[in-house]
PDB file of C-alpha atoms (C1' of nucleotides) in Angstrom:
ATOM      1  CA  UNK A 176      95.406  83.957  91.184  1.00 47.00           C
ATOM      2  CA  UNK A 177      97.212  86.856  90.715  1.00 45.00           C
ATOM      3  CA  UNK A 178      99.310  86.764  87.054  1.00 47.00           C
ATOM      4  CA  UNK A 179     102.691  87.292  88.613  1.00 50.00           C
ATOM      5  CA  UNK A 180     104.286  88.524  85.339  1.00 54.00           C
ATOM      6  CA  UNK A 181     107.305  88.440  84.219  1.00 61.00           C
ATOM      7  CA  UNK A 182     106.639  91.475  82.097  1.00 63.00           C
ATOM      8  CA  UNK A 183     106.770  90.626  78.810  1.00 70.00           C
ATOM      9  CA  UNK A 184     109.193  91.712  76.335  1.00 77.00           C
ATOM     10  CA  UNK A 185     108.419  95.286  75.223  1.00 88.00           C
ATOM     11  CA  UNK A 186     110.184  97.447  72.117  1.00 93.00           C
ATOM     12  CA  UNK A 187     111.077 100.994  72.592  1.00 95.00           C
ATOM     13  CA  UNK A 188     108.332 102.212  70.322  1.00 93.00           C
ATOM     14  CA  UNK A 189     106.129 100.633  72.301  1.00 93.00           C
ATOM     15  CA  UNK A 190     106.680 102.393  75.305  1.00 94.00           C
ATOM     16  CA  UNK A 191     104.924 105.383  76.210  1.00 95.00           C
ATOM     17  CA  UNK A 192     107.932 106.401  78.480  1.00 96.00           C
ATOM     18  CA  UNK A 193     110.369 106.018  76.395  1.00 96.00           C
ATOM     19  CA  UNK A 194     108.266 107.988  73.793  1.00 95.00           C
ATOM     20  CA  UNK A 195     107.608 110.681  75.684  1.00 96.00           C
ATOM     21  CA  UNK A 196     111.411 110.967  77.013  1.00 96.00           C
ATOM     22  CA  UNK A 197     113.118 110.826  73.612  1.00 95.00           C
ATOM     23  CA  UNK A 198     110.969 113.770  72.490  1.00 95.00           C
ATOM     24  CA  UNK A 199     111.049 115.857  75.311  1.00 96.00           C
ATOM     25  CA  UNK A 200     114.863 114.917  76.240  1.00 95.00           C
ATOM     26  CA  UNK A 201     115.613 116.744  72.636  1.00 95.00           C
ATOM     27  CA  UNK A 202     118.590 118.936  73.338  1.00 95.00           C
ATOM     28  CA  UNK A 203     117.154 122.304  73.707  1.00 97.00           C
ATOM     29  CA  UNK A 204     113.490 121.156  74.693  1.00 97.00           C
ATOM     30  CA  UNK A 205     113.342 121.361  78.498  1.00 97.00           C
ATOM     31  CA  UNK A 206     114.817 124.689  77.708  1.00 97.00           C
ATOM     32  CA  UNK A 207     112.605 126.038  75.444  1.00 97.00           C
ATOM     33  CA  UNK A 208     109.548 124.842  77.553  1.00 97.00           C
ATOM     34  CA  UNK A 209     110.924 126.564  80.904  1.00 96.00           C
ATOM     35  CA  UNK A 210     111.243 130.146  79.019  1.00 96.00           C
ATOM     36  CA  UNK A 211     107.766 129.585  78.066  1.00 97.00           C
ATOM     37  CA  UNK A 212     105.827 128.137  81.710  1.00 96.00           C
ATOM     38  CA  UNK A 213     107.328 132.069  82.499  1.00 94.00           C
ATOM     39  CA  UNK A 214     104.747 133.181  79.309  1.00 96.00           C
ATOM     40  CA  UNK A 215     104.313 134.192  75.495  1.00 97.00           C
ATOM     41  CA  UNK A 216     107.246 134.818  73.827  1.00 97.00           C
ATOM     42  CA  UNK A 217     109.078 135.643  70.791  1.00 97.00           C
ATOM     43  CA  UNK A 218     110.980 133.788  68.251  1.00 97.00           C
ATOM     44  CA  UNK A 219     113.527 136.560  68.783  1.00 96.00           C
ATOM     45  CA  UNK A 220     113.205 136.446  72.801  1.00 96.00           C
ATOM     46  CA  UNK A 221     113.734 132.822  72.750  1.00 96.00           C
ATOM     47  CA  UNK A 222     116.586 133.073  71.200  1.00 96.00           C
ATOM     48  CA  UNK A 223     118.038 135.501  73.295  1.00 94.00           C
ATOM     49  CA  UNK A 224     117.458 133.061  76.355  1.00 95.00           C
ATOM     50  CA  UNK A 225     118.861 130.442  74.880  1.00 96.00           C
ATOM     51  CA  UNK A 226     122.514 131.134  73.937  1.00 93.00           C
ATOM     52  CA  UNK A 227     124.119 129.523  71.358  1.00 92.00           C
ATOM     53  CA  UNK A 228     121.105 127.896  69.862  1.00 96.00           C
ATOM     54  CA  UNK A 229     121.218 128.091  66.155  1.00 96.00           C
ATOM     55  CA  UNK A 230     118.104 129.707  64.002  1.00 96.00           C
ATOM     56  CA  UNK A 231     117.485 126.249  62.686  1.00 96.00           C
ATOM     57  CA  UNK A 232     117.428 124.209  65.620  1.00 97.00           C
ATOM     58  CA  UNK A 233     114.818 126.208  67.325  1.00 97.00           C
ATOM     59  CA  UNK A 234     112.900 126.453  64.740  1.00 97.00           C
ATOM     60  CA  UNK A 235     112.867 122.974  64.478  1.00 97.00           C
ATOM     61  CA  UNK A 236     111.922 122.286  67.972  1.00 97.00           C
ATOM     62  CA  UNK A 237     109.257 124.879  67.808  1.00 97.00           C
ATOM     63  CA  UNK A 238     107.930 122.887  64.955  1.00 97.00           C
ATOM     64  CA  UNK A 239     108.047 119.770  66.965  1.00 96.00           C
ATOM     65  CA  UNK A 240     106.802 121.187  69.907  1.00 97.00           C
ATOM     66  CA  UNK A 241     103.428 122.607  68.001  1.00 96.00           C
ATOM     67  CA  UNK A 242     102.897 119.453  65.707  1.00 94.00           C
ATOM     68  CA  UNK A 243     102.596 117.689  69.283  1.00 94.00           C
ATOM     69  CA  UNK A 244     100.462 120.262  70.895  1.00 95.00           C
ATOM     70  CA  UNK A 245     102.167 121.791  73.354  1.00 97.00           C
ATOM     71  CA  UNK A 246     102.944 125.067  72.282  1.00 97.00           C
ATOM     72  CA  UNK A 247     100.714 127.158  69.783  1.00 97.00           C
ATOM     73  CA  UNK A 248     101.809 129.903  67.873  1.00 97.00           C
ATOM     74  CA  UNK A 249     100.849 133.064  66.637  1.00 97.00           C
ATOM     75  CA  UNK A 250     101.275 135.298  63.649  1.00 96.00           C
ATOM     76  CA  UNK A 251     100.583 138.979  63.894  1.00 94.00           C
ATOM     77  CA  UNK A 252     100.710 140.203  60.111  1.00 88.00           C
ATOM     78  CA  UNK A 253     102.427 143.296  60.818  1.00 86.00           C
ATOM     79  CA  UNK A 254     105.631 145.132  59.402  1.00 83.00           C
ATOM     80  CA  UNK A 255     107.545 143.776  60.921  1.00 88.00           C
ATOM     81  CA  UNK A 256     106.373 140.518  61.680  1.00 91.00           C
ATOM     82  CA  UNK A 257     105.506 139.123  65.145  1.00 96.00           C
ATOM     83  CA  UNK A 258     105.448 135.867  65.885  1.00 97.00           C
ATOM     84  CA  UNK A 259     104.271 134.782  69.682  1.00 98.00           C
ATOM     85  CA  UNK A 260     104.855 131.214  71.110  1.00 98.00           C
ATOM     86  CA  UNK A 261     102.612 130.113  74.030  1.00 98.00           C
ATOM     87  CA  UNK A 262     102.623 126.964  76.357  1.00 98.00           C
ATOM     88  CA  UNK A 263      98.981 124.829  75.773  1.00 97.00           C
ATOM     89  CA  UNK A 264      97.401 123.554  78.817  1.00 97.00           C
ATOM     90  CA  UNK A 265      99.423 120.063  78.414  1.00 96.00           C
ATOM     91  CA  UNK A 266     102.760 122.115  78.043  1.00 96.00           C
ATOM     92  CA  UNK A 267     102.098 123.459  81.287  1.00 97.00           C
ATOM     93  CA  UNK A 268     101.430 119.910  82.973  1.00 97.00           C
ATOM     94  CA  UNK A 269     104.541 119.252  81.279  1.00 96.00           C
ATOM     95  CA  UNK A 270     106.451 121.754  83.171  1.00 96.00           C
ATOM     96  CA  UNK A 271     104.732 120.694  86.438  1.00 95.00           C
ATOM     97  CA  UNK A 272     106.589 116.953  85.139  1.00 96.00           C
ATOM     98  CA  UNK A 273     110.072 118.611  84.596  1.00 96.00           C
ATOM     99  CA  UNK A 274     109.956 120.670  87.880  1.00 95.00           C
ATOM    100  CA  UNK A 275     109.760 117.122  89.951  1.00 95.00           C
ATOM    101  CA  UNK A 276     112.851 115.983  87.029  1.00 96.00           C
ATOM    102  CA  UNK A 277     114.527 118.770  88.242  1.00 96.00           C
ATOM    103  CA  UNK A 278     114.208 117.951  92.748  1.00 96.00           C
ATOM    104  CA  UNK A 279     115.266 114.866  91.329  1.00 96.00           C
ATOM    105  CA  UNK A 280     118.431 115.571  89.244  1.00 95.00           C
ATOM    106  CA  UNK A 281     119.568 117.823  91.781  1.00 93.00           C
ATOM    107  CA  UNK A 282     119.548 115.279  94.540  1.00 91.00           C
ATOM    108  CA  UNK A 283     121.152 112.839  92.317  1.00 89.00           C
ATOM    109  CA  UNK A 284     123.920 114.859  91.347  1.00 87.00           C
ATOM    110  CA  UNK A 285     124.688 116.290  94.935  1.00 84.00           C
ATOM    111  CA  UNK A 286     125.187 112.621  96.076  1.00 80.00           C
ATOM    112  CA  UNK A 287     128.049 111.901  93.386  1.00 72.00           C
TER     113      UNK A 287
ATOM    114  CA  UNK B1484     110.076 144.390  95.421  1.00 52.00           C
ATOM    115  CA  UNK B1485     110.021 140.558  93.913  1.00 49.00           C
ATOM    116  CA  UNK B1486     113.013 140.813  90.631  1.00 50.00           C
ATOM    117  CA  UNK B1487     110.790 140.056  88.368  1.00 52.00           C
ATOM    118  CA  UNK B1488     112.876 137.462  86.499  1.00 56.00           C
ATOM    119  CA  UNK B1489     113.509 137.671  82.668  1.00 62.00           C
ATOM    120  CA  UNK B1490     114.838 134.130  83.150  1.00 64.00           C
ATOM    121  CA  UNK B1491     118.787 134.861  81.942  1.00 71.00           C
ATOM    122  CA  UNK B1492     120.479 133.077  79.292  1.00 78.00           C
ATOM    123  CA  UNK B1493     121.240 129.534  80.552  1.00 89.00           C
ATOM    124  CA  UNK B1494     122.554 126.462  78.349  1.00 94.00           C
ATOM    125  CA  UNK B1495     121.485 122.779  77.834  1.00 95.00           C
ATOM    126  CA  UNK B1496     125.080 122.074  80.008  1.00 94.00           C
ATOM    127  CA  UNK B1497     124.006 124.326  82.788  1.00 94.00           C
ATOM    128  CA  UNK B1498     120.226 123.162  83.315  1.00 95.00           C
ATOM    129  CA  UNK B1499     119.891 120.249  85.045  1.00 96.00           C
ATOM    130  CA  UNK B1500     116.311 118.944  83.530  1.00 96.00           C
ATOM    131  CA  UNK B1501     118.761 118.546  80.413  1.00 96.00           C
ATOM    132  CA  UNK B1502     121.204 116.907  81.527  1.00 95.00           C
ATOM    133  CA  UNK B1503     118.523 114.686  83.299  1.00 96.00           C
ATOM    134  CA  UNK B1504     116.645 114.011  80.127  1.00 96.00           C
ATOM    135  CA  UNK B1505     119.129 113.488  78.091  1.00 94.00           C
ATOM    136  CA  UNK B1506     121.199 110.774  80.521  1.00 95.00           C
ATOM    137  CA  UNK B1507     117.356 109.118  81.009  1.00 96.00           C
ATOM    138  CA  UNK B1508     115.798 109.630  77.043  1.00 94.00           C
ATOM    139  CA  UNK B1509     117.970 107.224  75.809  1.00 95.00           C
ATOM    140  CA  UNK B1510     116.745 105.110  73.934  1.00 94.00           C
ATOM    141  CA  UNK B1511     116.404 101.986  76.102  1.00 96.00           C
ATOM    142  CA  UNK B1512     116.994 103.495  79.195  1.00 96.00           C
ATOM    143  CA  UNK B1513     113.569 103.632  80.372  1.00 96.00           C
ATOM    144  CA  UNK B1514     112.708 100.224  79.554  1.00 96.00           C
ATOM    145  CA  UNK B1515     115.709  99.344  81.509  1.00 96.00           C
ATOM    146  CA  UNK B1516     114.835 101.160  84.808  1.00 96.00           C
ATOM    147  CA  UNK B1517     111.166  99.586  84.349  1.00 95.00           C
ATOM    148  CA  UNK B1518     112.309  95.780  83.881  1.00 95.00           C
ATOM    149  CA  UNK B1519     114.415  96.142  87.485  1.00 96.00           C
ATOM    150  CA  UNK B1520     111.360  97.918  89.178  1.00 95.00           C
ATOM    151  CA  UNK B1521     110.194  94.486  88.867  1.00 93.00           C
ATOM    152  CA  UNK B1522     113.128  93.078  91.192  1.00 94.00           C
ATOM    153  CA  UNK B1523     116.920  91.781  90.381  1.00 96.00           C
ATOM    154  CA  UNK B1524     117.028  90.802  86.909  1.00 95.00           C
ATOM    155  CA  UNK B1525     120.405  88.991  85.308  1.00 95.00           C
ATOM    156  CA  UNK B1526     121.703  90.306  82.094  1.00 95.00           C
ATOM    157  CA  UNK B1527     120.584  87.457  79.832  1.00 93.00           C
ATOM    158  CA  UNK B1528     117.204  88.086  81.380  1.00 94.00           C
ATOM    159  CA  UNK B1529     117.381  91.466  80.581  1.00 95.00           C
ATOM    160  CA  UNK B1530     118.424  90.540  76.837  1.00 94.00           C
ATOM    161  CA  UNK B1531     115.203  88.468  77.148  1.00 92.00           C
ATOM    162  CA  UNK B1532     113.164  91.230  78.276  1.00 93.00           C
ATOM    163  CA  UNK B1533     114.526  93.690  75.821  1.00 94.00           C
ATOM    164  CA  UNK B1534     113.363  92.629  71.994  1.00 91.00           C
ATOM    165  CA  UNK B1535     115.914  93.606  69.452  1.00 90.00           C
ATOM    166  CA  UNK B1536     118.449  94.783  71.813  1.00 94.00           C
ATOM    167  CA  UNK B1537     122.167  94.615  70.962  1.00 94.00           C
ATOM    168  CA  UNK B1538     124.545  93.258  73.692  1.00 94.00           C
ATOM    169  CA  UNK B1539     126.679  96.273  73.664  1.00 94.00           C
ATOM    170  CA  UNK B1540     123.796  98.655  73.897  1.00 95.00           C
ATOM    171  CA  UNK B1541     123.015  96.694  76.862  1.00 96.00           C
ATOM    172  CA  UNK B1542     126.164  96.893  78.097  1.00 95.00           C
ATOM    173  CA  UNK B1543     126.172 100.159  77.696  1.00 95.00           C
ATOM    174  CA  UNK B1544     122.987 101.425  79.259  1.00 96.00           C
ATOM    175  CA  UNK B1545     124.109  99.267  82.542  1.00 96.00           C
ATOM    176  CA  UNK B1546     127.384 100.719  82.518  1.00 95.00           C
ATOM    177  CA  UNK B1547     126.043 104.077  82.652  1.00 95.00           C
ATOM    178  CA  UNK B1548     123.292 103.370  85.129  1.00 96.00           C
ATOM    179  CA  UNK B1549     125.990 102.239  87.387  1.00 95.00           C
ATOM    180  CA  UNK B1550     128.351 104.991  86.996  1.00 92.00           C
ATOM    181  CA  UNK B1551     125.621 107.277  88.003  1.00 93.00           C
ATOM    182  CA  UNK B1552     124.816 105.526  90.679  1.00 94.00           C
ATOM    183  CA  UNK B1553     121.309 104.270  90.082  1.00 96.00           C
ATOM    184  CA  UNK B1554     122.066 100.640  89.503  1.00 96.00           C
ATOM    185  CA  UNK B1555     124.074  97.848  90.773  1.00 96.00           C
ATOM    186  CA  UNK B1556     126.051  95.301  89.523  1.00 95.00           C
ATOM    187  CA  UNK B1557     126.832  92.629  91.669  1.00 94.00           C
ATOM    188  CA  UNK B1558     129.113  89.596  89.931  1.00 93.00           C
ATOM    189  CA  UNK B1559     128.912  85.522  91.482  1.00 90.00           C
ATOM    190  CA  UNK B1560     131.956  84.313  90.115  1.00 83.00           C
ATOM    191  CA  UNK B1561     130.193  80.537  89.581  1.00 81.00           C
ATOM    192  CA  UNK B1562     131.050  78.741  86.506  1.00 76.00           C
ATOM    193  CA  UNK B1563     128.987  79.517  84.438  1.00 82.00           C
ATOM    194  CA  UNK B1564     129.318  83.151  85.748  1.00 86.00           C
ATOM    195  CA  UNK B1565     126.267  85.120  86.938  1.00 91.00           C
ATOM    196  CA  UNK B1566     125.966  88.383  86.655  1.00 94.00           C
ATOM    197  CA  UNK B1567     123.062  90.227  88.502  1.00 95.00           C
ATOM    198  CA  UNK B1568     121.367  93.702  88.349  1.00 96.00           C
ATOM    199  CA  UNK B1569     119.139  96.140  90.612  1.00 97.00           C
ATOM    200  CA  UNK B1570     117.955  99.312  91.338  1.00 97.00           C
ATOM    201  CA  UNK B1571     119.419 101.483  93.796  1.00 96.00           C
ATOM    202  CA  UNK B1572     117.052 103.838  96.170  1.00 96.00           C
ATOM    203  CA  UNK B1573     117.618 106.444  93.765  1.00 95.00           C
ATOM    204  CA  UNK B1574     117.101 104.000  91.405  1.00 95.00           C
ATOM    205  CA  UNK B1575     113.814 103.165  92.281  1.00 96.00           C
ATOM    206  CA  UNK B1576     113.104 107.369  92.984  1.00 96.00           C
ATOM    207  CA  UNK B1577     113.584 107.792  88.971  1.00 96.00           C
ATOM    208  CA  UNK B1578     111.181 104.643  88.236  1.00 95.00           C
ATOM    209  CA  UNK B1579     108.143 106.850  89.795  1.00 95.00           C
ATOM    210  CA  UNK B1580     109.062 109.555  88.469  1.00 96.00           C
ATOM    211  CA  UNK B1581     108.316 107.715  84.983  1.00 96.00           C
ATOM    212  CA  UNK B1582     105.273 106.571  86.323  1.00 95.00           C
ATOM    213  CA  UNK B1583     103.974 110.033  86.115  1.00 95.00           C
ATOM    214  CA  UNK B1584     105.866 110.994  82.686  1.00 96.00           C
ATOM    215  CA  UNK B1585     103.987 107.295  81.569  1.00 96.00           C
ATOM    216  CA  UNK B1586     100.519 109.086  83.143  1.00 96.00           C
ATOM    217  CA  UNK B1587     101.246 112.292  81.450  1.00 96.00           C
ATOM    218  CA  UNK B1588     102.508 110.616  77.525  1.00 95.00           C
ATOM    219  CA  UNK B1589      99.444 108.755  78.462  1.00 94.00           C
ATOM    220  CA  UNK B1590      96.776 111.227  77.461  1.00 92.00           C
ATOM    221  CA  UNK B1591      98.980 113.218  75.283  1.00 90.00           C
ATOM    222  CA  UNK B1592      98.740 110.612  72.897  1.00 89.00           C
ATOM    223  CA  UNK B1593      94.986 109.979  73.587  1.00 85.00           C
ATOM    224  CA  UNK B1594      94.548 113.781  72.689  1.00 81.00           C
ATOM    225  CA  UNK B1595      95.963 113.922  68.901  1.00 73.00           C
TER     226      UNK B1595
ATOM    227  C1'  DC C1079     126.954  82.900  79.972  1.00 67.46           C
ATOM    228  C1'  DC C1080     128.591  87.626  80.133  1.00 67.46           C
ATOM    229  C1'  DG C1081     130.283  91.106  77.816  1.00 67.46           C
ATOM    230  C1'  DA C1082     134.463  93.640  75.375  1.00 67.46           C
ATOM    231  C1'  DA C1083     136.188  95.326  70.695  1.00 67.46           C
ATOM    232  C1'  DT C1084     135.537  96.959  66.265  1.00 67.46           C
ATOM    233  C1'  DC C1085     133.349  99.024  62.660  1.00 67.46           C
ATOM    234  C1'  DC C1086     129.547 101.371  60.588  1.00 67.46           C
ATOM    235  C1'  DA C1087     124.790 103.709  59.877  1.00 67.46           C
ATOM    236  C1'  DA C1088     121.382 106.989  61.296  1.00 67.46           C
ATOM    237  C1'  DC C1089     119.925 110.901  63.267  1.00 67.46           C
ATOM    238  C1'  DA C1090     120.141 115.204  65.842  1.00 67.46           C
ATOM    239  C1'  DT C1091     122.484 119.237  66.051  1.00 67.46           C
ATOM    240  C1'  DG C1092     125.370 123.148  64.346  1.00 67.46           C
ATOM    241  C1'  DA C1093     127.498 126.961  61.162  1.00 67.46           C
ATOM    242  C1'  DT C1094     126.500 129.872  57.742  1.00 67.46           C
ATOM    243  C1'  DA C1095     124.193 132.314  54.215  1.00 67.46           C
ATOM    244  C1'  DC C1096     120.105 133.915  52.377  1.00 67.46           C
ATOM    245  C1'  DT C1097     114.739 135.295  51.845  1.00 67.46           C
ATOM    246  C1'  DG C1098     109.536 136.953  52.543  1.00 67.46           C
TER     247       DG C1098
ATOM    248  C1'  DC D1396     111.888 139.926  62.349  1.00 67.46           C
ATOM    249  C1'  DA D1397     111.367 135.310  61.635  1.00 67.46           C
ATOM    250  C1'  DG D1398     112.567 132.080  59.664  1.00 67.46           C
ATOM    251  C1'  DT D1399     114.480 128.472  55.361  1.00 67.46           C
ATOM    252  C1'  DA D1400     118.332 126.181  52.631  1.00 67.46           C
ATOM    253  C1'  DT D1401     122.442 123.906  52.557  1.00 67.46           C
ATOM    254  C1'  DC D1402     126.232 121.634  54.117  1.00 67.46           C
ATOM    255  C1'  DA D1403     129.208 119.763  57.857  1.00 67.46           C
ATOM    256  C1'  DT D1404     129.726 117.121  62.138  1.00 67.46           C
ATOM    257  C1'  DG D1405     129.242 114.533  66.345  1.00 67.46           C
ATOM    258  C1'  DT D1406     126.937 111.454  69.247  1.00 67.46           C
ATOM    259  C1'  DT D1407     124.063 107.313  69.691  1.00 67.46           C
ATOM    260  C1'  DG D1408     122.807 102.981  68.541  1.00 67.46           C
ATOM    261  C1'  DG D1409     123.370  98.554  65.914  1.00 67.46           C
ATOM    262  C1'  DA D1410     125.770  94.295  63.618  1.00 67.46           C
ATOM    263  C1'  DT D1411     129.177  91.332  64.193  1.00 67.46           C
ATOM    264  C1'  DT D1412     132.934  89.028  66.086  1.00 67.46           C
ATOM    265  C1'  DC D1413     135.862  87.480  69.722  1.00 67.46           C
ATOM    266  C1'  DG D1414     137.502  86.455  74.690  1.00 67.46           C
ATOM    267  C1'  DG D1415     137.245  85.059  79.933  1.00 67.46           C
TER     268       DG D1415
END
DNA sequence: CCGAATCCAACATGATACTG
DNA sequence: CAGTATCATGTTGGATTCGG
């Protein structure tokens, strides 16, 4: 006998989806993640590429990307500093993810 | 010669992973889309399904999986009334789509 | 039973100024 | 250059109440 289930009731927090999706749908996170799949970058370079961002709010996502392991980062102790941000190997699965987000939000919105 | 692309400056508004994200990271969204993968679901069942939802939130969320075209609403005007939900094709297109994003938060989470 | 209306709290984001 | 500190704001979600 196959358990036909009506699924039982599930919270937010307990789904690995939603999770995943409330993290990465962070404002400037998809962003941030694309400049990188392209390779190391500056803290300066990013935020050329991402206009209008404020000095806070990336370095906030940074943060929040490298607590959660997707991005390391890099301090060269030199005058002047450098600081290099670089995609780990499950940032770049990631990307692989938002790239099939992507077929799919295009098709969606062409069919409005 | 392939331009090799220093990706130019592009906003949140402008990419369409964002606006994807954004519209589908809500915070019950997800859990939404994955109760109707399941089949046609009525709103109090829904309500049932989803723990500690409020009705508005519900409300909301089904409003604006409607307007965009990736759920139904279909009303039996019975006494009591009945009001019934499903998945569109597109719809259902998204719900895989978080079946890999569910793979992928999968071992992210294993990993910390 | 389904859901609209109202009001409010929490959080993410933003502007701006300043520092190692 | 690469951030932090501080303050302001806007959007999202929730509690509650009411109507068809």
């Amino acid at each position: 006998m196959e358990t036909d289930q009506a699924p039982r009731p599930i919270t937010p927090e307990e789904c690995v989806v939603t999770r995943t999706l409330t993290f990465v749908g962070s404002r400037w996170t998809p962003l941030v993640i694309w400049h990188l799949l392209d390779g190391v970058k500056r803290y300066g370079e990013l935020r050329q590429a991402l206009p209008g961002i404020s000095p806070k709010t990336l370095a906030d996502r940074l943060q929040a990307l490298e607590e959660r392991g997707l991005v390391t980062r890099t301090v060269h102790p030199e005058k002047p500093p450098r600081v290099e941000y670089a995609l780990t190997p499950r940032g770049f699965a990631l990307g692989r993810i938002l790239d099939d987000v992507a077929r799919w939000g295009e098709e969606w919105e062409d069919a409005d």
